[in-house]
XYZ file of C-alpha atoms in Angstrom:
494
model
C 12.189 10.036 16.365
C 13.242 12.002 19.355
C 12.561 15.345 20.895
C 15.417 17.703 21.636
C 15.933 18.042 25.362
C 16.525 21.765 25.139
C 15.052 24.469 22.965
C 17.222 26.153 20.381
C 16.698 29.631 19.041
C 14.423 29.444 16.048
C 14.269 32.069 13.336
C 10.879 33.474 12.556
C 9.201 31.624 9.703
C 10.031 33.170 6.388
C 7.035 34.998 4.980
C 5.384 33.367 2.027
C 2.717 35.225 0.087
C -0.534 33.733 -1.078
C 1.071 33.407 -4.517
C 2.983 30.394 -3.143
C -0.309 28.609 -2.573
C -1.479 29.743 -6.001
C 1.682 28.310 -7.517
C 0.991 24.941 -5.886
C -2.598 25.011 -7.115
C -1.379 25.858 -10.613
C 1.037 22.917 -10.520
C -1.757 20.552 -9.440
C -4.015 21.991 -12.130
C -1.413 21.429 -14.840
C -1.053 17.815 -13.715
C -4.824 17.349 -13.916
C -4.780 18.732 -17.472
C -1.977 16.336 -18.361
C -3.939 13.384 -16.971
C -7.027 14.536 -18.911
C -5.004 14.667 -22.133
C -3.705 11.153 -21.420
C -7.271 9.916 -20.771
C -8.416 11.362 -24.085
C -5.553 9.749 -25.976
C -6.193 6.361 -24.377
C -9.928 6.485 -25.160
C -9.179 7.392 -28.774
C -6.796 4.431 -28.909
C -9.394 2.120 -27.355
C -12.151 3.046 -29.797
C -9.743 3.038 -32.739
C -8.507 -0.400 -31.765
C -12.061 -1.661 -31.312
C -12.973 -0.437 -34.800
C -10.004 -2.158 -36.403
C -10.781 -5.406 -34.588
C -14.514 -5.346 -35.284
C -14.341 -3.891 -38.807
C -11.046 -4.928 -40.430
C -9.839 -2.581 -43.143
C -11.070 -3.512 -46.599
C -9.136 -1.896 -49.444
C -12.108 -2.314 -51.794
C -14.789 -0.665 -49.653
C -12.748 1.364 -47.155
C -13.959 2.300 -43.691
C -17.243 3.692 -44.943
C -18.400 0.313 -46.251
C -18.921 -1.024 -42.747
C -18.806 0.613 -39.328
C -19.675 4.123 -40.501
C -22.256 4.515 -37.738
C -19.664 3.629 -35.079
C -17.296 6.265 -36.519
C -20.010 8.873 -35.960
C -21.074 7.617 -32.513
C -17.601 7.010 -31.046
C -16.696 10.711 -30.551
C -19.973 11.279 -28.685
C -19.232 8.337 -26.371
C -15.702 9.607 -25.768
C -16.992 13.092 -24.913
C -19.561 11.581 -22.513
C -16.883 9.421 -20.908
C -14.538 12.377 -20.468
C -17.322 14.461 -18.919
C -18.171 11.713 -16.430
C -14.502 11.270 -15.525
C -14.462 14.972 -14.682
C -17.839 14.860 -12.906
C -16.642 12.084 -10.610
C -13.425 14.056 -9.984
C -11.161 11.208 -10.975
C -8.315 13.704 -11.497
C -8.725 15.459 -8.147
C -5.247 16.268 -6.747
C -6.457 15.206 -3.286
C -6.732 11.567 -4.367
C -3.889 11.500 -6.890
C -1.201 8.944 -6.284
C -2.476 7.316 -3.097
C -5.248 4.923 -2.070
C -7.845 3.227 -4.227
C -10.394 6.049 -4.447
C -9.049 7.182 -7.815
C -9.609 3.743 -9.331
C -13.061 3.393 -7.739
C -14.180 6.729 -9.180
C -12.733 5.825 -12.567
C -14.594 2.506 -12.603
C -17.853 4.160 -11.496
C -17.626 6.771 -14.249
C -16.835 4.073 -16.819
C -19.715 1.805 -15.804
C -22.110 4.747 -15.885
C -20.850 5.604 -19.387
C -21.644 2.091 -20.571
C -25.082 2.177 -18.960
C -25.972 5.564 -20.513
C -24.797 4.441 -23.951
C -27.000 1.352 -23.710
C -30.047 3.348 -22.568
C -29.677 6.071 -25.220
C -29.023 3.546 -28.003
C -32.154 1.621 -27.035
C -34.315 4.748 -26.691
C -33.221 6.208 -30.038
C -33.078 2.839 -31.790
C -29.414 3.356 -32.713
C -28.092 0.013 -33.914
C -24.501 0.077 -32.653
C -22.624 -3.171 -33.250
C -22.606 -5.070 -29.960
C -19.202 -6.580 -30.703
C -17.760 -3.096 -31.173
C -19.099 -1.887 -27.820
C -18.018 -5.135 -26.120
C -14.443 -4.428 -27.217
C -14.291 -0.637 -26.877
C -15.679 -0.231 -23.356
C -13.592 -2.890 -21.535
C -10.510 -1.882 -23.508
C -11.113 1.740 -22.549
C -11.398 0.855 -18.853
C -8.225 -1.227 -19.027
C -6.227 1.488 -20.785
C -7.488 4.178 -18.409
C -6.491 2.082 -15.391
C -3.044 1.402 -16.850
C -2.665 5.081 -17.661
C -3.490 6.072 -14.087
C -1.090 3.462 -12.776
C 1.731 4.922 -14.873
C 0.974 8.498 -13.798
C 0.763 7.423 -10.144
C 4.121 5.649 -10.433
C 5.709 8.750 -11.974
C 4.183 10.962 -9.281
C 5.384 8.614 -6.537
C 8.946 8.795 -7.893
C 8.856 12.586 -7.947
C 7.418 12.771 -4.436
C 10.013 10.290 -3.139
C 12.717 12.637 -4.445
C 11.115 15.583 -2.629
C 9.196 17.122 -5.536
C 5.497 18.050 -5.705
C 4.970 17.734 -1.959
C 2.484 19.870 -0.046
C 4.069 21.634 2.935
C 1.893 21.424 6.042
C 1.883 22.591 9.628
C 1.387 19.758 12.123
C -0.793 20.825 15.062
C -1.513 19.014 18.318
C -0.052 17.282 21.337
C 3.687 16.537 21.073
C 3.275 12.748 21.091
C 0.439 12.847 18.562
C 2.490 15.156 16.334
C 5.472 12.857 16.613
C 3.433 9.784 15.660
C 1.596 11.401 12.748
C 4.737 13.180 11.563
C 6.699 9.943 11.416
C 4.006 8.294 9.337
C 3.881 11.263 6.958
C 7.668 11.220 6.591
C 7.630 7.472 5.905
C 5.002 7.859 3.148
C 6.040 10.663 0.778
C 3.727 9.174 -1.829
C 0.814 10.670 0.117
C 2.040 14.087 -0.995
C 2.614 15.780 2.392
C 5.763 17.236 3.922
C 5.812 18.583 7.486
C 7.341 22.057 7.530
C 6.940 22.732 11.243
C 5.051 21.676 14.383
C 2.593 23.813 16.329
C 2.084 22.596 19.902
C 1.524 23.903 23.408
C 3.615 21.100 24.922
C 7.096 22.271 23.880
C 8.938 25.606 23.844
C 9.295 27.519 20.611
C 12.475 26.464 18.819
C 12.482 22.865 20.049
C 13.447 20.555 17.206
C 11.546 17.348 16.540
C 12.905 14.497 14.453
C 10.370 13.113 11.978
C 12.079 10.287 10.158
C 14.978 11.773 8.209
C 13.772 15.340 8.715
C 14.155 17.672 11.681
C 11.478 20.347 12.026
C 11.084 23.164 14.557
C 8.255 24.039 16.901
C 7.052 27.447 15.705
C 4.550 28.272 18.418
C 1.428 27.300 20.309
C -1.938 26.189 18.993
C -3.402 29.640 19.651
C -1.161 31.119 16.959
C -1.812 28.555 14.246
C -3.665 31.024 11.997
C -0.846 33.571 12.063
C 1.733 30.828 11.519
C -0.186 29.422 8.563
C -0.270 32.908 7.049
C 3.426 33.532 7.709
C 4.671 30.213 6.338
C 2.293 30.172 3.385
C 1.475 26.481 3.814
C -1.537 25.280 1.799
C -2.766 22.929 4.557
C -2.791 22.396 8.314
C -2.825 18.843 9.722
C -4.481 18.325 13.113
C -2.776 15.448 14.934
C -5.079 14.436 17.765
C -7.093 16.682 20.059
C -6.681 20.459 20.287
C -7.543 22.721 23.252
C -11.179 23.743 23.049
C -12.446 20.450 21.666
C -14.789 19.998 18.712
C -16.118 23.544 18.755
C -12.595 24.983 18.539
C -11.753 22.648 15.670
C -14.879 23.648 13.744
C -14.115 27.344 14.133
C -10.503 26.747 13.157
C -11.685 25.080 9.952
C -13.806 28.127 9.088
C -10.952 30.519 9.801
C -8.499 28.517 7.701
C -11.049 28.376 4.885
C -11.208 32.186 4.844
C -7.430 32.232 4.329
C -7.413 29.618 1.572
C -5.792 26.970 3.781
C -7.084 23.400 3.829
C -7.780 21.548 7.080
C -6.641 17.912 7.374
C -7.631 15.967 10.506
C -5.737 12.833 11.493
C -8.024 9.991 12.540
C -7.250 8.365 15.899
C -7.957 4.992 14.238
C -4.432 3.812 13.409
C -3.780 0.858 11.059
C -7.484 0.099 10.559
C -8.584 -0.543 6.978
C -11.371 1.632 5.585
C -13.524 -1.453 4.965
C -13.873 -2.003 8.721
C -14.973 1.571 9.416
C -18.559 2.720 8.855
C -19.778 6.233 9.484
C -22.947 6.624 11.554
C -24.028 10.282 11.691
C -25.701 11.293 14.947
C -27.152 14.822 14.846
C -24.388 16.026 12.552
C -21.652 14.197 14.470
C -19.945 11.494 12.346
C -19.448 8.518 14.667
C -17.025 5.940 13.288
C -18.167 2.362 13.916
C -15.251 -0.103 13.772
C -16.163 -3.704 12.963
C -14.625 -6.472 15.059
C -12.119 -8.503 12.983
C -12.945 -12.093 12.065
C -10.131 -14.446 13.153
C -11.782 -17.812 12.605
C -10.590 -20.034 9.782
C -11.908 -18.781 6.475
C -13.089 -21.514 4.106
C -12.385 -19.481 0.984
C -8.839 -18.689 2.109
C -8.167 -22.331 2.981
C -9.517 -23.464 -0.391
C -7.160 -21.094 -2.212
C -4.262 -22.280 -0.039
C -4.865 -25.957 -0.844
C -5.412 -25.311 -4.537
C -2.418 -22.978 -4.839
C -0.048 -25.213 -2.881
C -1.146 -28.336 -4.744
C -0.709 -26.774 -8.169
C 2.563 -25.162 -7.087
C 4.061 -28.436 -5.870
C 3.206 -30.138 -9.158
C 4.373 -27.365 -11.480
C 7.515 -26.548 -9.496
C 8.580 -30.167 -8.926
C 11.324 -29.968 -11.631
C 12.648 -26.727 -10.124
C 12.677 -28.223 -6.638
C 14.487 -31.309 -7.905
C 17.130 -29.095 -9.524
C 17.544 -27.105 -6.299
C 17.925 -30.323 -4.290
C 20.644 -31.500 -6.674
C 22.415 -28.137 -6.415
C 22.508 -28.336 -2.612
C 23.839 -31.903 -2.650
C 26.550 -31.030 -5.138
C 27.554 -27.932 -3.166
C 28.540 -29.530 0.148
C 26.973 -32.999 0.218
C 24.803 -32.184 3.243
C 21.044 -32.697 3.712
C 18.735 -30.951 1.265
C 15.992 -29.841 3.642
C 16.214 -27.757 6.807
C 13.569 -28.205 9.493
C 12.987 -25.664 12.214
C 10.330 -25.293 14.900
C 8.192 -22.196 14.437
C 5.122 -20.927 16.275
C 1.869 -21.063 14.331
C -1.761 -20.165 14.831
C -2.822 -20.146 18.473
C 0.782 -20.511 19.679
C 1.041 -24.117 18.449
C 4.505 -25.254 17.345
C 5.026 -26.712 13.889
C 8.001 -27.795 11.803
C 8.715 -25.446 8.921
C 10.441 -26.809 5.811
C 13.044 -24.914 3.798
C 15.833 -25.781 1.440
C 19.044 -25.705 3.463
C 21.032 -22.537 2.777
C 23.575 -22.706 5.635
C 26.304 -25.068 6.677
C 25.238 -28.129 8.637
C 26.485 -26.764 11.992
C 24.903 -23.301 11.538
C 22.853 -23.434 14.747
C 25.909 -24.281 16.846
C 27.903 -21.367 15.394
C 25.236 -18.723 16.016
C 26.357 -17.949 19.581
C 29.814 -16.958 18.342
C 28.266 -14.494 15.884
C 25.906 -12.700 18.282
C 28.224 -9.689 18.496
C 27.795 -9.182 14.734
C 24.007 -9.401 14.797
C 22.422 -6.779 12.489
C 18.826 -7.751 13.209
C 16.422 -5.615 15.223
C 14.657 -6.800 18.343
C 14.846 -10.575 18.849
C 15.736 -11.219 15.188
C 19.207 -12.513 14.284
C 20.300 -11.283 10.848
C 23.639 -10.793 9.145
C 23.875 -9.444 5.618
C 27.152 -11.324 5.077
C 26.557 -14.372 7.251
C 29.616 -16.692 6.975
C 27.390 -19.723 7.587
C 25.546 -19.290 4.272
C 26.752 -21.693 1.585
C 27.450 -20.719 -2.020
C 24.266 -22.407 -3.195
C 22.416 -20.956 -0.210
C 23.286 -17.376 -1.156
C 21.675 -17.916 -4.555
C 18.616 -19.611 -3.076
C 18.063 -16.792 -0.563
C 18.492 -14.108 -3.190
C 15.853 -15.758 -5.395
C 13.655 -16.987 -2.487
C 13.799 -20.520 -3.912
C 14.704 -21.765 -0.424
C 11.091 -21.217 0.624
C 9.481 -23.499 -1.975
C 9.176 -26.509 0.412
C 6.858 -24.391 2.548
C 4.179 -25.178 -0.025
C 3.944 -28.521 1.788
C 3.340 -26.664 5.058
C 0.516 -24.804 3.309
C -0.967 -28.008 1.949
C -1.122 -29.651 5.386
C -2.510 -26.488 7.013
C 0.300 -25.324 9.298
C 0.919 -22.317 7.035
C -0.970 -20.203 4.517
C 0.095 -18.661 1.230
C -0.336 -15.203 2.790
C -0.040 -14.326 6.456
C 2.230 -12.977 9.199
C 5.867 -14.062 9.279
C 6.239 -17.448 11.083
C 8.059 -16.641 14.323
C 10.645 -18.546 16.303
C 9.805 -19.559 19.863
C 12.533 -17.244 21.232
C 10.926 -14.327 19.391
C 7.486 -15.109 20.809
C 8.955 -15.195 24.328
C 9.942 -11.535 23.886
C 6.591 -10.353 22.504
C 5.148 -7.310 24.209
C 2.480 -4.661 23.649
C -0.027 -6.998 21.906
C 2.547 -8.390 19.420
C 1.174 -11.861 20.243
C -1.923 -10.967 18.209
C 0.119 -12.124 15.207
C -0.640 -15.657 16.430
C -4.403 -15.226 15.934
C -4.076 -16.294 12.287
C -2.026 -18.824 10.322
C 1.464 -17.622 9.331
C 2.226 -17.288 5.637
C 4.909 -17.882 3.031
C 4.524 -14.254 2.010
C 2.902 -11.216 3.560
C 3.192 -7.502 4.037
C 6.654 -7.987 5.561
C 7.768 -9.831 2.395
C 6.714 -7.122 -0.044
C 7.860 -4.251 2.183
C 11.540 -5.047 2.595
C 11.893 -8.352 4.496
C 15.217 -8.296 6.361
C 15.628 -4.563 5.726
C 12.653 -3.851 8.011
C 13.263 -3.173 11.658
C 11.453 -5.236 14.271
C 8.822 -2.614 15.098
C 7.844 -2.097 11.448
C 7.615 -5.852 10.876
C 5.299 -6.267 13.864
C 3.172 -3.302 12.771
C 2.729 -4.717 9.267
C 1.823 -8.170 10.584
C -0.726 -6.726 13.019
C -2.216 -4.621 10.226
C -2.683 -7.792 8.162
C -4.232 -9.690 11.077
C -6.704 -6.922 11.878
C -7.689 -6.060 8.305
C -7.658 -9.318 6.357
C -9.624 -9.523 3.141
C -9.528 -11.846 0.144
C -8.677 -8.939 -2.167
C -5.833 -7.956 0.160
C -4.386 -11.478 -0.163
C -4.587 -11.315 -3.957
C -2.780 -7.949 -3.979
C -0.016 -9.275 -1.711
C 0.462 -12.366 -3.891
C 0.660 -10.197 -7.008
C 3.213 -7.872 -5.407
C 5.317 -10.776 -4.123
C 6.590 -11.614 -7.616
C 8.261 -8.239 -8.335
C 9.469 -8.119 -4.723
C 11.230 -11.463 -5.174
C 12.704 -10.366 -8.502
C 14.143 -7.225 -6.876
C 15.638 -9.373 -4.065
C 15.232 -6.481 -1.633
C 16.085 -7.566 1.907
C 16.732 -11.172 0.796
C 19.781 -12.326 2.788
């Protein structure tokens, strides 16, 4: 992103009546009704399926012969469940489509439903078949989660195409606005779209590039209320500090509330997972306590690495043998390629891969430097002439990385971690990029599931640092699960 070096005349923001905000609220309300209808249908399917499994249809006696009590009780449980889903605001537009809060609220409402059903059944001595409840409740949770996943995926597709986005004014210092605006533009799934910037640091009419969009500076922070009214935006995003400090921000929130405009405040804590942040209120002031990351070797992670690599080497042995034969038949050269990479603590290790390039690939690299498409210290070519016919297939399917399971087994790599770097890359590290070396590099990671070679250098470093700072066992499981579809799509695999 860049800032224009000279201001350009900017037309006054087109007036937008309050009905524009009402239209957006109506759209969000209709989506919530649609999700509620889907929830109801899925719960009916769950309880219907549970009844058929627990009380198979008998042509002689019919449904009334057995399970009649469950037929009467099921609608009451469904109504209770639907009420709790609404009470916990699981369909709130503010959490739709992004983050895990929607799933956490859904699970909380579902567990509370099960607990209330058990308490009421015991208190009233209602003899509901335990097998029926044991099927209906878990099946209901599963179907609800799958339903939300499908609606989130559909919403993400619409937002990526520019639909159902909330226009916002971005307020604050120019650099803060640039940083926050770029992140908003890179994540349309969050549901925001920057319409304009309000800052005291640049003249009115200056254009700011935010990703693929170019937005104007409409005025100074003192005029944010009038600008919010004129543009009709439903929300104002505060990027960093504003003149007047906390008291000014509090008053601004009240004034925006009177005009039906929401206030969104960007946290200064960038790339820090919510699990590391704990709020500690001090006389009404929410202080955010950030836990220090744990970089020491984690026994549980190492156990999973050894178990996963061991099982993988055994189960994939036939595949690896077939790949080795394919490489030998292709050009008769060696099967494996060894290369020195930098591991945990800056210690060198030898990484293993199936060879995908010609034998003299390293010697030919200097002649191809002018065609380098990689960012930063990375050397990448989408149509690298050194890649063999078999190698192109292995890279596209990521089969070339299977020997790295041996690196995981001996401890020089992990199943999940930062990308293992070359020594020449490490020599060019700057601005704390060497923090990637605090943990063991991995076969897969955030870089793998986010685009691989399609990522620029800065984004790759940012993703690796985010992993290092915010590691969790659940995070590893999610990355491993997302690696499979990423490999199947072959995005950035060249």
